[in-house]
Short mmCIF file of C-alpha atoms and ligand atoms in Angstrom, two decimals:
data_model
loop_
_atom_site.label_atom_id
_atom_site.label_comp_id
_atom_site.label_asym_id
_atom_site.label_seq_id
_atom_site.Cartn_x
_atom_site.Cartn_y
_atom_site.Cartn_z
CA UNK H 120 -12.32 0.71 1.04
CA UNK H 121 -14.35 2.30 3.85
CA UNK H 122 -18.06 1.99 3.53
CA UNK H 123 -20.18 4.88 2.96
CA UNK H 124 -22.61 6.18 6.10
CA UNK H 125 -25.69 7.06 4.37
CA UNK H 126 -26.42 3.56 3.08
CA UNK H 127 -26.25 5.18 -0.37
CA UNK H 128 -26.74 2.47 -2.69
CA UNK H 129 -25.37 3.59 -6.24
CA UNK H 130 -23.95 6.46 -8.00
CA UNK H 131 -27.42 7.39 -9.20
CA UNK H 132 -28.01 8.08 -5.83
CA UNK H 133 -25.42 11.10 -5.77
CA UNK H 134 -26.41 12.87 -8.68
CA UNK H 135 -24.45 10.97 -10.98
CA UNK H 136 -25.39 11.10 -14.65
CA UNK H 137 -26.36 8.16 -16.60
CA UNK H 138 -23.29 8.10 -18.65
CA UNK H 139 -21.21 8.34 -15.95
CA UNK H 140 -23.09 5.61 -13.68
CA UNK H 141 -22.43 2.81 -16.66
CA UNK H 142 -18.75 4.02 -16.69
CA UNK H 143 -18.81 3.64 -13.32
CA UNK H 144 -19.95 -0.01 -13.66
CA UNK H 145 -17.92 -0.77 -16.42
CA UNK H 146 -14.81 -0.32 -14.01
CA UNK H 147 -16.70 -2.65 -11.64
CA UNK H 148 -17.86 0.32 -9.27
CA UNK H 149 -21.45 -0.13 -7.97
CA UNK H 150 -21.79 1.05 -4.45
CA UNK H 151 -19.74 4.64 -3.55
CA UNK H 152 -17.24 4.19 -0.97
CA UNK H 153 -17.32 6.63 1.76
CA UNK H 154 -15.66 9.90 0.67
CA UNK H 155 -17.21 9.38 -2.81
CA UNK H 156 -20.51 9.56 -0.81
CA UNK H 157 -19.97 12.53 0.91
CA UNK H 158 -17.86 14.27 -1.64
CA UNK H 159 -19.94 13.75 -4.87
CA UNK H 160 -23.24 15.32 -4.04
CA UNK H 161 -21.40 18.97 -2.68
CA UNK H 162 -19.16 18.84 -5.75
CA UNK H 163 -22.61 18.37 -8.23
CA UNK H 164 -24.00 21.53 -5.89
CA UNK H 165 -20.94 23.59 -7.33
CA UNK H 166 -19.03 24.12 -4.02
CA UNK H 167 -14.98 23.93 -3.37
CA UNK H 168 -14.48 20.88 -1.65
CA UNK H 169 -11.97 19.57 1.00
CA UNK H 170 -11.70 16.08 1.34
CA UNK H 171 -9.93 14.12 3.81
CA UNK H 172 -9.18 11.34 2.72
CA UNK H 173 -6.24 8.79 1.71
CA UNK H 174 -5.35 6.96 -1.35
CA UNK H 175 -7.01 3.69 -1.44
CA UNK H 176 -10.36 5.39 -0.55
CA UNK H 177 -11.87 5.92 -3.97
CA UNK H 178 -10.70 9.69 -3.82
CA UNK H 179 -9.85 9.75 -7.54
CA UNK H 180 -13.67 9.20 -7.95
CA UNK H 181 -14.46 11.64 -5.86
CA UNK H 182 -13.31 14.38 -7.49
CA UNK H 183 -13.15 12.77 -11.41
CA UNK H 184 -16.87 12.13 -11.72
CA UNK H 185 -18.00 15.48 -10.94
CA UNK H 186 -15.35 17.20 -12.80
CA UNK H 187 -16.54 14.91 -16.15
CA UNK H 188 -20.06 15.30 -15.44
CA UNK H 189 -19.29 19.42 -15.76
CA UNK H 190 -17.32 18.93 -18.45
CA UNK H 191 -19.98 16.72 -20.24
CA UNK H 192 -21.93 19.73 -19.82
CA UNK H 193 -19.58 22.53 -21.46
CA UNK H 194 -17.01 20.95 -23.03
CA UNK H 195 -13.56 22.67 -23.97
CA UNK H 196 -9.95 21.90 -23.52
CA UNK H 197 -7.67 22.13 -20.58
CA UNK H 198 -10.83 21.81 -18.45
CA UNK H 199 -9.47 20.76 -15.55
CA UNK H 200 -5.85 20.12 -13.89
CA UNK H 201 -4.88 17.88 -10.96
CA UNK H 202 -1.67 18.44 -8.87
CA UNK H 203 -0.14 15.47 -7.98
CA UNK H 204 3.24 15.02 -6.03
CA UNK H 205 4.85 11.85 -7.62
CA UNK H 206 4.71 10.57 -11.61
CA UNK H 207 2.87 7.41 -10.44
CA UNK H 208 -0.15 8.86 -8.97
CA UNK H 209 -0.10 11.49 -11.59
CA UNK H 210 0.20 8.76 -13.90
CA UNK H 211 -2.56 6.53 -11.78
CA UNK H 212 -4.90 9.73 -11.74
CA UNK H 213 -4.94 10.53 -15.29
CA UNK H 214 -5.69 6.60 -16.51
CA UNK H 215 -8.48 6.85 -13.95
CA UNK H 216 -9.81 9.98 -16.07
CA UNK H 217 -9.05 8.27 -19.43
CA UNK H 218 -10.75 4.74 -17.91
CA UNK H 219 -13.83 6.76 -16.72
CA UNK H 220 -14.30 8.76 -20.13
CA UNK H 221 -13.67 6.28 -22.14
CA UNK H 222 -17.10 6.54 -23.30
CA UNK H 223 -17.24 10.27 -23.91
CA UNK H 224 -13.74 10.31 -25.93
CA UNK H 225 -12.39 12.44 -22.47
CA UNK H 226 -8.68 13.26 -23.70
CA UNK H 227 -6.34 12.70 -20.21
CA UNK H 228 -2.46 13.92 -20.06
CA UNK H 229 0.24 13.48 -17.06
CA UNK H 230 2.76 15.46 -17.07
CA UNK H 231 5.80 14.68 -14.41
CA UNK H 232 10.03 15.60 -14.79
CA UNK H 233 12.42 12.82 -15.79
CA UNK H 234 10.98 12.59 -19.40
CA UNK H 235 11.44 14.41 -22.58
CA UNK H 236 9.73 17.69 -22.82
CA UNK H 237 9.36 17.97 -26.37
CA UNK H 238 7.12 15.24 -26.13
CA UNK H 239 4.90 16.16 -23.58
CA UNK H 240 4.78 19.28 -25.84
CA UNK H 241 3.26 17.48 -28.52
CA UNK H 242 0.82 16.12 -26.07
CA UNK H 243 -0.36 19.35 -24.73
CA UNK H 244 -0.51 20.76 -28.21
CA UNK H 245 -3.40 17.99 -28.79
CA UNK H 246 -5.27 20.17 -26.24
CA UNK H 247 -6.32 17.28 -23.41
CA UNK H 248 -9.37 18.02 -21.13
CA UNK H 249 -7.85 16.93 -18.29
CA UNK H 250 -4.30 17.38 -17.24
CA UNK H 251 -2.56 15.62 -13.93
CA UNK H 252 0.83 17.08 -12.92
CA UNK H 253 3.41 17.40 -10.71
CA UNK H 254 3.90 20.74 -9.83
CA UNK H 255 7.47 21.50 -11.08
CA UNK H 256 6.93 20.26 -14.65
CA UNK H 257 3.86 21.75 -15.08
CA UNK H 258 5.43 25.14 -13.89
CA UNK H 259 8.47 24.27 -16.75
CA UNK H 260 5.23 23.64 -19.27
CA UNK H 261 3.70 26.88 -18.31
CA UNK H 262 7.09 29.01 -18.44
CA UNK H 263 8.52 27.23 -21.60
CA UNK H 264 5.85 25.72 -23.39
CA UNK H 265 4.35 28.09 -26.60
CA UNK H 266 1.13 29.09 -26.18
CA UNK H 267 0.22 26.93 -23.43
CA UNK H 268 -1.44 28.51 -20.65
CA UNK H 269 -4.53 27.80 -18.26
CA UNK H 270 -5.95 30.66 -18.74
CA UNK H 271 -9.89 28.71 -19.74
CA UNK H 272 -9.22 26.49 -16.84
CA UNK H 273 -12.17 25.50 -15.04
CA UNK H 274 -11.32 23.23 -11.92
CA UNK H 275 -8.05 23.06 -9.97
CA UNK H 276 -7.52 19.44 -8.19
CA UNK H 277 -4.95 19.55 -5.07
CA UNK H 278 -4.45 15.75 -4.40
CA UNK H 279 -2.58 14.48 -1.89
CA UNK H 280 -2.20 18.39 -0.83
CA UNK H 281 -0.20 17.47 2.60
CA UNK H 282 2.68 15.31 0.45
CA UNK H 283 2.54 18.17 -1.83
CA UNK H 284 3.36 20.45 0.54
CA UNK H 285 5.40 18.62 3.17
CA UNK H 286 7.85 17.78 -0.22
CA UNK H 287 8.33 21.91 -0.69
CA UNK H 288 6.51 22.49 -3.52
CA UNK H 289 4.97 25.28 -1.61
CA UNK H 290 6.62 27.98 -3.78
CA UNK H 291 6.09 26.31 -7.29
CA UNK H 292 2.39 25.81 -6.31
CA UNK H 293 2.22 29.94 -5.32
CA UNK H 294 3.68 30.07 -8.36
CA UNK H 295 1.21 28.11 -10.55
CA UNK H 296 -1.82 29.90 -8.60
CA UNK H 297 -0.88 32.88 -9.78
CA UNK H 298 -1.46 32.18 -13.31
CA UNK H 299 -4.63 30.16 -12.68
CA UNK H 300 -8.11 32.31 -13.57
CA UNK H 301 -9.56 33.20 -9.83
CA UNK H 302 -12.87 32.49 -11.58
CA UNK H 303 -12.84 28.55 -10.82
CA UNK H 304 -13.86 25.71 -8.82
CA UNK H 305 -11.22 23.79 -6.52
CA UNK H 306 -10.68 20.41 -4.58
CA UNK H 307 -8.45 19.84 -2.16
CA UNK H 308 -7.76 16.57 -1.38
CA UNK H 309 -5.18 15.68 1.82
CA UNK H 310 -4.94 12.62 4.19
CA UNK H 311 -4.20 14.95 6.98
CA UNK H 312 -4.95 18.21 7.86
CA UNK H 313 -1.89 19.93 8.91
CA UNK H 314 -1.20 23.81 9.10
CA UNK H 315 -0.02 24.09 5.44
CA UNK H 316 -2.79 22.66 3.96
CA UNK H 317 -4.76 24.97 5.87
CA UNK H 318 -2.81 27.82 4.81
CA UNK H 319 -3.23 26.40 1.46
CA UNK H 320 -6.58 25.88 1.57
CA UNK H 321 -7.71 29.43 2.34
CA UNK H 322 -5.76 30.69 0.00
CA UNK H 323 -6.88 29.06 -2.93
CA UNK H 324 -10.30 27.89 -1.78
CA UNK H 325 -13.90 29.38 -1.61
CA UNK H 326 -16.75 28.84 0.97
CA UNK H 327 -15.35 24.74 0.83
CA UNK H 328 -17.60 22.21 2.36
CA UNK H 329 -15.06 19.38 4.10
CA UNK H 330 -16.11 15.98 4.20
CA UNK H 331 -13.95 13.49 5.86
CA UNK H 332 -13.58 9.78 5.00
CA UNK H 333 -13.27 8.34 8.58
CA UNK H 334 -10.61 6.46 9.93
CA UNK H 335 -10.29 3.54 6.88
CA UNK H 336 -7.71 1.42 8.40
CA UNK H 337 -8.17 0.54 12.14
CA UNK H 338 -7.23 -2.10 14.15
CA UNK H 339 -8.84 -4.12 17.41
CA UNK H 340 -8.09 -3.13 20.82
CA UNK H 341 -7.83 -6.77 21.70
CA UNK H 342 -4.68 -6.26 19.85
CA UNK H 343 -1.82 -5.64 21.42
CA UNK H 344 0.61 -3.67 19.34
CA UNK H 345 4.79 -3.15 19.87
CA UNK H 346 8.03 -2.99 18.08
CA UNK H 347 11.19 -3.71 18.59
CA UNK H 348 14.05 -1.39 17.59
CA UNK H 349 16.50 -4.57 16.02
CA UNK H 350 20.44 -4.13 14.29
CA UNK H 351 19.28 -5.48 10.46
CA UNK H 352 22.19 -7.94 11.42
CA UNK H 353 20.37 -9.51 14.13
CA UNK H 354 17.31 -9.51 13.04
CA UNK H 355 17.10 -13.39 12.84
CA UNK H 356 17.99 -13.24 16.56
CA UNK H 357 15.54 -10.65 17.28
CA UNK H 358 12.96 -13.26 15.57
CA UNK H 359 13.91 -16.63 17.50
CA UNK H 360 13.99 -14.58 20.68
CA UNK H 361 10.44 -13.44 20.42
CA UNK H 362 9.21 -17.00 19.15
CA UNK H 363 10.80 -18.71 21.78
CA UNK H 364 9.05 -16.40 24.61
CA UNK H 365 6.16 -16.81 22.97
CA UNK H 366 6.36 -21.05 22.69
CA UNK H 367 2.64 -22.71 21.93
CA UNK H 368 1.39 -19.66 19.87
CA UNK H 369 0.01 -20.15 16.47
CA UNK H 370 2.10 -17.47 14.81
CA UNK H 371 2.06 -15.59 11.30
CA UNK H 372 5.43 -14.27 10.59
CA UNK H 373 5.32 -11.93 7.51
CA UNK H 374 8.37 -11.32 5.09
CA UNK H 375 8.60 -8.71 2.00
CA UNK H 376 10.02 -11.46 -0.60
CA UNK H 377 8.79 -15.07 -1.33
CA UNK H 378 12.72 -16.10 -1.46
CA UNK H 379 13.06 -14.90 2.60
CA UNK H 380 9.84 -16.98 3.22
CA UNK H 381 11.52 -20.06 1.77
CA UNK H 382 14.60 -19.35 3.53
CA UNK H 383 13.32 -18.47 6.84
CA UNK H 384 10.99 -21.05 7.43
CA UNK H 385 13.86 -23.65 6.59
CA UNK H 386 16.03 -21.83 9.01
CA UNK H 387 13.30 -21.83 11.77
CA UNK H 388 13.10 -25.53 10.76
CA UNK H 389 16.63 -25.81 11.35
CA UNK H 390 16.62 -24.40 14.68
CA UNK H 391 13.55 -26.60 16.14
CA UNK H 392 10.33 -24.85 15.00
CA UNK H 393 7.28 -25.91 13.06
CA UNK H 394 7.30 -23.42 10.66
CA UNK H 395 6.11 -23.15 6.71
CA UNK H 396 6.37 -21.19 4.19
CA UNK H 397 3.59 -19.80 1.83
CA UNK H 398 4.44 -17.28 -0.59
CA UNK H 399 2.78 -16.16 -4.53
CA UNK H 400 5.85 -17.96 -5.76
CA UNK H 401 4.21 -21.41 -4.73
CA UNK H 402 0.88 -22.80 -7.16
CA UNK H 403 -2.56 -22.32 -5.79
CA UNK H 404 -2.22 -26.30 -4.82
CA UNK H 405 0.97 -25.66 -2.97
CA UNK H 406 -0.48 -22.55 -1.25
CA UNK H 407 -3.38 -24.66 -0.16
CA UNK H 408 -1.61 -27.66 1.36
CA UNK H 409 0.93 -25.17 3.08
CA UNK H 410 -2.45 -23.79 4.55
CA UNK H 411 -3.87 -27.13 5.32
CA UNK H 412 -0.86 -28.30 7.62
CA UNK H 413 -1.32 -24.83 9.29
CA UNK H 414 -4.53 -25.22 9.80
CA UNK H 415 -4.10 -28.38 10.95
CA UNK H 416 -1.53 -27.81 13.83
CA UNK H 417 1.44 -29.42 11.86
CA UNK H 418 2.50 -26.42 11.87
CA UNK H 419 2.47 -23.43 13.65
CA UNK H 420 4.27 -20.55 12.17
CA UNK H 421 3.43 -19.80 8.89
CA UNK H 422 6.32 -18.01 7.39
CA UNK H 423 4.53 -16.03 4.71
CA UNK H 424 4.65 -12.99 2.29
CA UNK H 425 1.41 -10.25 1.61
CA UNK H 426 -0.24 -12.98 -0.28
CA UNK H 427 -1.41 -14.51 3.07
CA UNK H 428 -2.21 -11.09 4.76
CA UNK H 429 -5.50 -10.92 2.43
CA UNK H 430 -7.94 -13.15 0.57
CA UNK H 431 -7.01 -16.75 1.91
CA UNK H 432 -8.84 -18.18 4.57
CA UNK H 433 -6.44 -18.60 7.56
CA UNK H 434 -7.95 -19.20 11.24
CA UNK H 435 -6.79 -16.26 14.03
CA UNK H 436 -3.80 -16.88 15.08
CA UNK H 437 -2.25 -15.45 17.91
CA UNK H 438 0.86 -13.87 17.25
CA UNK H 439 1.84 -11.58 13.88
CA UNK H 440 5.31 -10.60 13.06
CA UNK H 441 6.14 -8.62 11.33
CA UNK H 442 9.81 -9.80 9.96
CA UNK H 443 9.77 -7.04 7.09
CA UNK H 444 8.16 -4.06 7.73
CA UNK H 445 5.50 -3.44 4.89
CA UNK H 446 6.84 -0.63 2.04
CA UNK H 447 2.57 0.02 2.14
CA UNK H 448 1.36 0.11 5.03
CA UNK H 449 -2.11 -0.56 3.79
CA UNK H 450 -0.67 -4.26 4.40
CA UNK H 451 0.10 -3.76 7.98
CA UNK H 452 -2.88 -3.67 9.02
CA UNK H 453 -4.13 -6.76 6.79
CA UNK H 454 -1.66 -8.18 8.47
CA UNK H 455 -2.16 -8.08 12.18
CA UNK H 456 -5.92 -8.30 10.96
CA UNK H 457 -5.28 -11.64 10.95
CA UNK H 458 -4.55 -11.46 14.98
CA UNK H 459 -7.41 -10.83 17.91
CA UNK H 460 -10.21 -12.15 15.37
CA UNK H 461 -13.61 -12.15 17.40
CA UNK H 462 -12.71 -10.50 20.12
CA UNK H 463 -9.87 -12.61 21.19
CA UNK H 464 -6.86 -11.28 21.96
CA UNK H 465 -3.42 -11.02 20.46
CA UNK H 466 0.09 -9.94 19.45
CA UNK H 467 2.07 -8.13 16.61
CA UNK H 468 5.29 -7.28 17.03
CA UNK H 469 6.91 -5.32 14.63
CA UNK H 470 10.89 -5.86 13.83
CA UNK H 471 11.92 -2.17 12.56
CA UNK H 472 15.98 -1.83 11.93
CA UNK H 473 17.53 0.89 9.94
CA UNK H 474 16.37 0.30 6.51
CA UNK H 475 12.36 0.64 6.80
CA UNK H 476 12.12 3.13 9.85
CA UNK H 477 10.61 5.10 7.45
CA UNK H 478 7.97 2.33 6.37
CA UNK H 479 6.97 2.30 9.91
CA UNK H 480 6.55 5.90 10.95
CA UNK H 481 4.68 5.59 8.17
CA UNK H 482 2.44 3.02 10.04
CA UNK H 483 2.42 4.91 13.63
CA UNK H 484 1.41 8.31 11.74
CA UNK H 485 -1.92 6.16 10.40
CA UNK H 486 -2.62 4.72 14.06
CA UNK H 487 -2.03 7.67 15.46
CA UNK H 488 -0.48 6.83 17.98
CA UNK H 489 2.93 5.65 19.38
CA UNK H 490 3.63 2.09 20.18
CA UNK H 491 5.59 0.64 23.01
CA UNK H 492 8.22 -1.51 22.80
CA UNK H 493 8.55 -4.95 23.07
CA UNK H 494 10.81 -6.23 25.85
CA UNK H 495 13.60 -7.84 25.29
CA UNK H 496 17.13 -8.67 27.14
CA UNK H 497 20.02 -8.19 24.52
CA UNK H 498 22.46 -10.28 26.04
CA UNK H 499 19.54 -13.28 25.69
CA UNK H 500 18.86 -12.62 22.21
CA UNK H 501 22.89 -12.04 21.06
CA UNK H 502 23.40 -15.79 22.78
CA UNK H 503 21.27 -17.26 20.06
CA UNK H 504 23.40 -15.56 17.29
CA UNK H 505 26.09 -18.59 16.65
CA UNK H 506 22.87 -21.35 16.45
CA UNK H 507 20.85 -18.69 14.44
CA UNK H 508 23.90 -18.09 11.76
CA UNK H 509 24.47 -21.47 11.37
CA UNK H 510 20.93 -22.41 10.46
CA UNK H 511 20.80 -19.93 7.99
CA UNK H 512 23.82 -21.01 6.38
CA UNK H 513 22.24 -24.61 6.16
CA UNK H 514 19.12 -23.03 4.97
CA UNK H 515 20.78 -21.09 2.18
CA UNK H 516 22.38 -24.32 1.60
CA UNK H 517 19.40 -26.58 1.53
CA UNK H 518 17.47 -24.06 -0.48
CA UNK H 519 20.09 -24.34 -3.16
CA UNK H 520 20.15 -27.69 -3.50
CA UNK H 521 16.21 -27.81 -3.72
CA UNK H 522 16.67 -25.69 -6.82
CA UNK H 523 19.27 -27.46 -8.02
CA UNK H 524 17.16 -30.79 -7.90
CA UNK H 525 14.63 -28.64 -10.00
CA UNK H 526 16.84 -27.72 -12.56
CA UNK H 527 17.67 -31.62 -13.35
CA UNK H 528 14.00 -32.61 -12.64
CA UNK H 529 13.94 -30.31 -15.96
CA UNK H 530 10.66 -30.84 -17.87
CA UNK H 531 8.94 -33.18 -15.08
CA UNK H 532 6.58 -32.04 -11.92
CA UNK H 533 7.96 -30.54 -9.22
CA UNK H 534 5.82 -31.83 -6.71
CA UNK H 535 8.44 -32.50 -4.05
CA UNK H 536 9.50 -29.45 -3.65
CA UNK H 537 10.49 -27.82 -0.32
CA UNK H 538 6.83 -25.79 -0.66
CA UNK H 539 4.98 -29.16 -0.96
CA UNK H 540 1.73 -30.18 -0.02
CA UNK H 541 2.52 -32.48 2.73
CA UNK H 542 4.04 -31.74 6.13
CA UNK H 543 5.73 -35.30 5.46
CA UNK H 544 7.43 -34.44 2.37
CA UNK H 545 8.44 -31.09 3.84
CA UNK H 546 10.04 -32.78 6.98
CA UNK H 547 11.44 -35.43 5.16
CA UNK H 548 13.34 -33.33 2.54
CA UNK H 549 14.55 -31.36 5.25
CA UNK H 550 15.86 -33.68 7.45
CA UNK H 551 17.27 -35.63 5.50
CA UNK H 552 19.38 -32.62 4.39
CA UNK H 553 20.24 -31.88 7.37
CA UNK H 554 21.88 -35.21 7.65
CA UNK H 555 23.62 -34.58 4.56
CA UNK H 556 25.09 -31.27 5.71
CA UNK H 557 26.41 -32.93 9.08
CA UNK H 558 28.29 -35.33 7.82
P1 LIG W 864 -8.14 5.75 -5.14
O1 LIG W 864 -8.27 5.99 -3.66
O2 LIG W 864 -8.85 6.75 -5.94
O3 LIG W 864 -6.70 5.55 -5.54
O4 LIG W 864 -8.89 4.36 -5.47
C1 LIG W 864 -8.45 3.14 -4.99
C2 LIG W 864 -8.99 1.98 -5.80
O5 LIG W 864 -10.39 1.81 -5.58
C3 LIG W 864 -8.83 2.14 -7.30
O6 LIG W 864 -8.40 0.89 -7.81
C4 LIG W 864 -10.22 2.44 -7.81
O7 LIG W 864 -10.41 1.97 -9.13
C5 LIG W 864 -11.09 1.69 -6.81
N1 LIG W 864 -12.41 2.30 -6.61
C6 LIG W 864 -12.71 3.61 -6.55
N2 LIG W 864 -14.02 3.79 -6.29
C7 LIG W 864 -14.56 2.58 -6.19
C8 LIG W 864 -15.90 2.10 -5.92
N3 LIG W 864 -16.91 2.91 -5.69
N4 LIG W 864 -16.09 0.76 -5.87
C9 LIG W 864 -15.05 -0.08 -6.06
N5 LIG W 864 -13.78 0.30 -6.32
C10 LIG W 864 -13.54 1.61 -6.38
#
């Protein structure tokens, strides 16, 4: 989370109440993070407030705590209603309000399509404080539901206001400001600014103040950033090609699911590398020792899932690929943080095919920018695919058999597993199924 500018220390600090500063700490929240900072202290004043800023930012907070501290003021129901465009984050945004006013018995509803009506009916008839919806059902609510109206409502929340838009809710959300009272307070909160959201926000905004969390995801320019445009068939190919070009890096290759970890590595294995795996399947102890031959040299590709981009202590290396393309791209750039530490310099090269384009325009739209692509002669890499199939198929093959083994070694330790804590074991296992499978 991006650290706020003004050194502001605590929530006190903002204008927070008391009540709300121990809730605060009771969800482990001591310092603001940045858009909280700037946000907090306009909201308090009693402006409309823009805030650019994305999810994973500590928006939520931004606009929650000074909506509770008004309501904590004047209390009544159907306070205040956020507009969310998906079920999760309305679902994410209203535990956030029921988490925060826990203390204060604050009385939180989401309301998204795909469930019953009738019992979202019975929740609004309980008359929450706070409502979080997704447009279209709340439109349904406000059409169908007796005697349910926002007519006392005393803040409108826009979250996420470019997704709302951009997923043509434009028309429903007209629709809902009409039958809003004019007489309120509003916060728009958007992780870009595009021409819809500005449309939006002069329509439905008054005298806002915009603060702007700045850039919270950024990457080195020691860095060097590229894709490569692959078939999802030859993929594998795709990956060989680029580790054999780049022969005597220390390389981090990143998959989305522990099983391609255990596969890969064994395939890489197959084909001549040093590679191992280290995924959230393995125990702390395996983790560890995977990390230790790493970090030793006995390796040097560590074939890993998301549980390696963050929180364990692996040296720079100098290469990151990406095998999988992160579904969040939060994790790409924990990821190729792990690349061009202290000003050294390094690579990630991102395999996109068919399947996760989306997942990485995703990533260019945060950088901001367009990479180029990483070279490659496609004749070269399709020359590999015969040696590259086959060690997959013994991979598949060994990886069985390792489970297999586990299954019988029913009840006892599995220390000698194909994740185990020495490079010995590892190698040992491995060749000596590869022996097997030769025969
Ligand atoms: P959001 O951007 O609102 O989805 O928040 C992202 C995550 O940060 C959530 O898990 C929040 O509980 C957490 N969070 C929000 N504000 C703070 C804070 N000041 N300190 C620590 N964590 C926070």
């Amino acid at each position: 989370m991006a650290e706020n500018p003004k050194e502001v220390k605590n929530f006190r600090d903002l204008g927070v109440c008391e009540q709300l500063v121990d809730a605060c700490e009771s969800r482990g929240w001591v310092v603001p993070s940045k858009i909280q900072a700037e946000a907090i202290p306009h909201a308090l004043e009693g402006r409309d407030v823009i805030g650019l800023a994305e999810t994973g930012s500590g928006k939520t907070g931004a606009f929650a705590l000074p909506i509770i501290q008004a309501l904590l003021e004047k209390p009544q129901p159907f306070f205040a209603c956020v507009l969310s465009p998906t079920r999760e984050l309305a679902l994410q945004i209203s535990d956030e309000f029921t988490a925060l006013g826990a203390g204060i018995g604050l009385k939180s509803v989401a309301l998204f399509g795909g469930v019953s009506m009738s019992d979202q009916q019975i929740s609004i008839a309980k008359r929450p404080h706070i409502l979080v919806a997704t447009p279209g059902r709340l439109f349904d609510h406000l059409s169908n539901t007796k005697g349910f109206n926002l007519n006392m409502l005393k803040f409108l929340v826009l979250d996420e206001a470019d997704r709302l838009l951009s997923m043509e809710f434009e028309k429903v959300i007209d629709d809902i400001l009409k039958v809003l009272p004019r007489d309120r307070r509003t916060f728009l909160f958007s992780a870009t600014m595009t021409k819809k959201v500005g449309k939006l926000q002069r329509a439905c905004l008054k005298n806002p103040v915009k603060v702007e969390a700045s850039a919270k995801y950024s990457t080195v320019d020691t860095c060097e950033q590229k894709f490569r445009l692959v078939p999802a068939k030859h993929k594998d190919c795709y990956l060989v090609y680029i580790l054999t070009k780049m022969t005597g890096c220390t390389s981090m290759v990143f998959t989305r699911t522990c099983e391609t970890t255990r596969i890969l590595a064994l395939q890489l294995r197959e084909l001549g590398f040093k590679a191992i795996p280290i995924s959230g399947q393995m125990t702390q102890q395996k983790r560890l020792g995977a990390l230790n031959i790493f970090k030793a040299g006995q390796a040097d590709i560590l074939v890993c899932t998301d549980v390696a981009s963050r929180g364990l202590d692996i040296p720079s290396v100098d290469l990151v690929i990406n095998y999988d393309i992160p579904s969040n791209s939060k994790d790409y750039f924990h990821r190729i943080g792990r690349t061009a530490r202290a000003g050294r310099s390094g690579i990630a090269v991102s395999l996109v095919n068919q399947y996760d384009a989306e997942w990485y325009l995703q990533i260019e739209k945060l950088l901001n920018k367009k990479l180029p692509e990483f070279d490659s002669k496609e004749e070269e890499v399709l020359m590999l695919s015969e040696s590259v199939s086959e060690a997959k198929r013994r991979a598949i093959m060994a990886a069985k058999e390792s489970s297999g083994n586990k299954r019988r070694r029913k009840g006892g330790d599995d220390d000698g597993d194909e994740d185990g804590e020495t490079y010995a074991n590892y190698q040992k296992k491995s060749n000596s199924f590869k022996k097997k499978s030769r025969r």
